[in-house]
Coordinates of C-alpha atoms in Angstrom, one line a residue:
M458 CA -6.1 10.7 -12.1
T459 CA -3.5 8.9 -14.1
N460 CA -2.8 7.5 -17.5
G461 CA -1.3 4.3 -16.0
V462 CA 2.1 2.9 -15.2
R463 CA 4.3 2.1 -18.2
L464 CA 7.7 0.5 -18.6
A465 CA 10.2 2.8 -20.2
G466 CA 11.5 1.2 -23.3
S467 CA 12.8 3.9 -25.6
D468 CA 15.6 6.4 -24.9
Q469 CA 12.9 9.1 -25.1
E470 CA 10.8 7.5 -22.4
I471 CA 13.8 7.0 -20.2
A472 CA 14.8 10.6 -20.6
R473 CA 11.3 11.8 -19.6
C474 CA 11.9 10.0 -16.3
F475 CA 15.0 11.9 -15.4
P476 CA 13.5 15.1 -13.8
V477 CA 11.6 13.0 -11.3
M478 CA 14.4 10.5 -10.7
A479 CA 16.7 13.5 -10.0
H480 CA 14.6 14.3 -6.9
L481 CA 15.9 11.0 -5.4
R482 CA 19.3 10.7 -7.2
P483 CA 20.5 14.3 -7.5
H484 CA 24.0 13.1 -8.4
L485 CA 22.9 11.8 -11.7
V486 CA 23.8 13.6 -14.9
E487 CA 21.0 14.1 -17.4
A488 CA 23.2 13.4 -20.5
E489 CA 24.3 10.1 -19.0
F490 CA 21.0 8.9 -17.6
A491 CA 19.7 6.9 -20.5
G492 CA 23.0 5.1 -21.0
R493 CA 23.2 4.2 -17.3
V494 CA 19.6 2.9 -17.4
R495 CA 20.4 0.9 -20.5
A496 CA 23.4 -0.7 -18.9
Q497 CA 21.3 -1.7 -15.9
Q498 CA 18.6 -3.0 -18.1
A499 CA 21.1 -5.5 -19.5
E500 CA 21.3 -6.7 -15.9
G501 CA 17.5 -7.0 -15.5
Y502 CA 16.7 -3.5 -14.3
R503 CA 13.3 -2.1 -15.4
L504 CA 12.2 1.6 -15.2
A505 CA 8.5 2.2 -14.7
Y506 CA 6.8 5.6 -14.8
L507 CA 3.4 7.0 -14.0
E508 CA 1.9 9.9 -15.9
D509 CA -0.8 12.4 -15.1
G510 CA -1.9 14.9 -17.7
G511 CA 1.0 13.9 -19.9
D512 CA 3.6 14.6 -17.2
V513 CA 5.7 11.9 -15.5
V514 CA 4.8 12.2 -11.8
A515 CA 6.4 9.0 -10.3
V516 CA 9.2 6.7 -11.3
A517 CA 10.4 3.3 -10.1
G518 CA 13.5 1.3 -10.9
F519 CA 13.3 -2.3 -10.0
R520 CA 14.4 -5.9 -10.8
V521 CA 13.1 -9.4 -10.3
M522 CA 15.7 -11.7 -8.9
G523 CA 16.1 -14.9 -6.9
M524 CA 17.5 -14.7 -3.4
L525 CA 18.5 -17.5 -1.1
M526 CA 16.8 -15.8 1.9
S527 CA 13.5 -15.2 0.3
G528 CA 13.1 -16.9 -3.1
P529 CA 11.9 -14.9 -6.1
T530 CA 11.6 -11.3 -5.2
L531 CA 10.9 -7.9 -6.8
Y532 CA 13.6 -5.5 -5.4
V533 CA 12.9 -1.8 -5.8
D534 CA 16.1 0.2 -6.5
D535 CA 14.4 3.5 -6.9
L536 CA 11.0 4.8 -6.0
V537 CA 10.2 8.5 -6.2
T538 CA 7.3 10.9 -6.8
D539 CA 7.8 14.5 -8.1
E540 CA 8.4 16.6 -5.0
T541 CA 5.8 19.1 -6.2
R542 CA 3.1 16.4 -6.6
R543 CA 3.4 14.3 -3.4
S544 CA 0.4 13.3 -1.3
R545 CA -1.8 12.9 -4.3
G546 CA -1.8 9.1 -4.5
Y547 CA 0.9 8.6 -7.1
G548 CA 3.3 6.8 -4.8
K549 CA 0.6 4.4 -3.7
A550 CA -0.5 3.8 -7.3
M551 CA 3.1 3.0 -8.2
L552 CA 3.7 0.8 -5.2
D553 CA 0.4 -1.1 -5.9
W554 CA 1.5 -1.6 -9.5
L555 CA 4.9 -2.8 -8.5
Q556 CA 3.4 -5.4 -6.1
E557 CA 1.0 -6.6 -8.8
Y558 CA 3.9 -6.9 -11.2
A559 CA 5.7 -8.9 -8.6
R560 CA 2.8 -11.3 -8.1
A561 CA 2.3 -11.7 -11.9
N562 CA 6.0 -12.6 -12.2
G563 CA 6.0 -15.3 -9.5
C564 CA 7.6 -13.3 -6.8
E565 CA 7.2 -14.5 -3.2
T566 CA 8.5 -11.2 -1.7
F567 CA 8.7 -7.5 -2.4
S568 CA 11.5 -5.4 -0.9
L569 CA 13.3 -2.1 -1.1
D570 CA 15.9 -0.1 0.8
S571 CA 15.2 3.5 1.9
G572 CA 17.8 6.0 3.0
T573 CA 17.8 6.7 6.7
Q574 CA 17.1 10.4 6.1
R575 CA 13.8 9.8 4.2
Q576 CA 11.5 9.8 7.2
E577 CA 8.4 10.8 5.1
A578 CA 9.0 7.9 2.8
H579 CA 9.3 5.6 5.8
A580 CA 6.0 6.8 7.1
F581 CA 4.4 6.1 3.7
Y582 CA 5.9 2.5 3.7
F583 CA 4.6 1.8 7.2
R584 CA 1.1 3.0 6.1
E585 CA 1.3 0.6 3.2
R586 CA 2.0 -2.3 5.7
M587 CA 5.6 -2.7 4.9
R588 CA 8.0 -3.5 7.8
V589 CA 11.7 -3.0 8.5
T590 CA 13.2 -6.5 8.2
S591 CA 16.9 -5.8 8.1
F592 CA 19.6 -3.2 7.9
H593 CA 21.5 -2.5 4.7
F594 CA 25.2 -1.8 5.2
A595 CA 27.3 -0.1 2.5
K596 CA 30.8 1.2 2.1
K597 CA 32.2 3.5 -0.5
L598 CA 35.2 2.0 -2.3
K599 CA 36.2 5.0 -4.3

């Protein structure tokens, strides 16, 4: 099914992730994407991608961090599968890889936020035995 999950290291690998990431983050500008990812990488962000047949089919942006409430955790900023390739196991493969990465890096918890409008994603997370543990509040400042 897949060629495996990889971490995007080069600008070319980062750029290959843009079309899939744009499904989740349509406000992003392709010409600025690699620079934005690079800036976040300086803060600990990692970009993982899953290929099938040479095409990027799923992307995840994440970071490992310490939190007072939970100890070491892997927090997923972004998790998306190409809209035309959903329900083929790619999301599960990425989620499984992320959780294994978390365990291998000493994390005690694994967490993510998901927009309230993403009901299909929520159903997927519930199937994967994830639970709603809090609400995330945000306010635009600009």
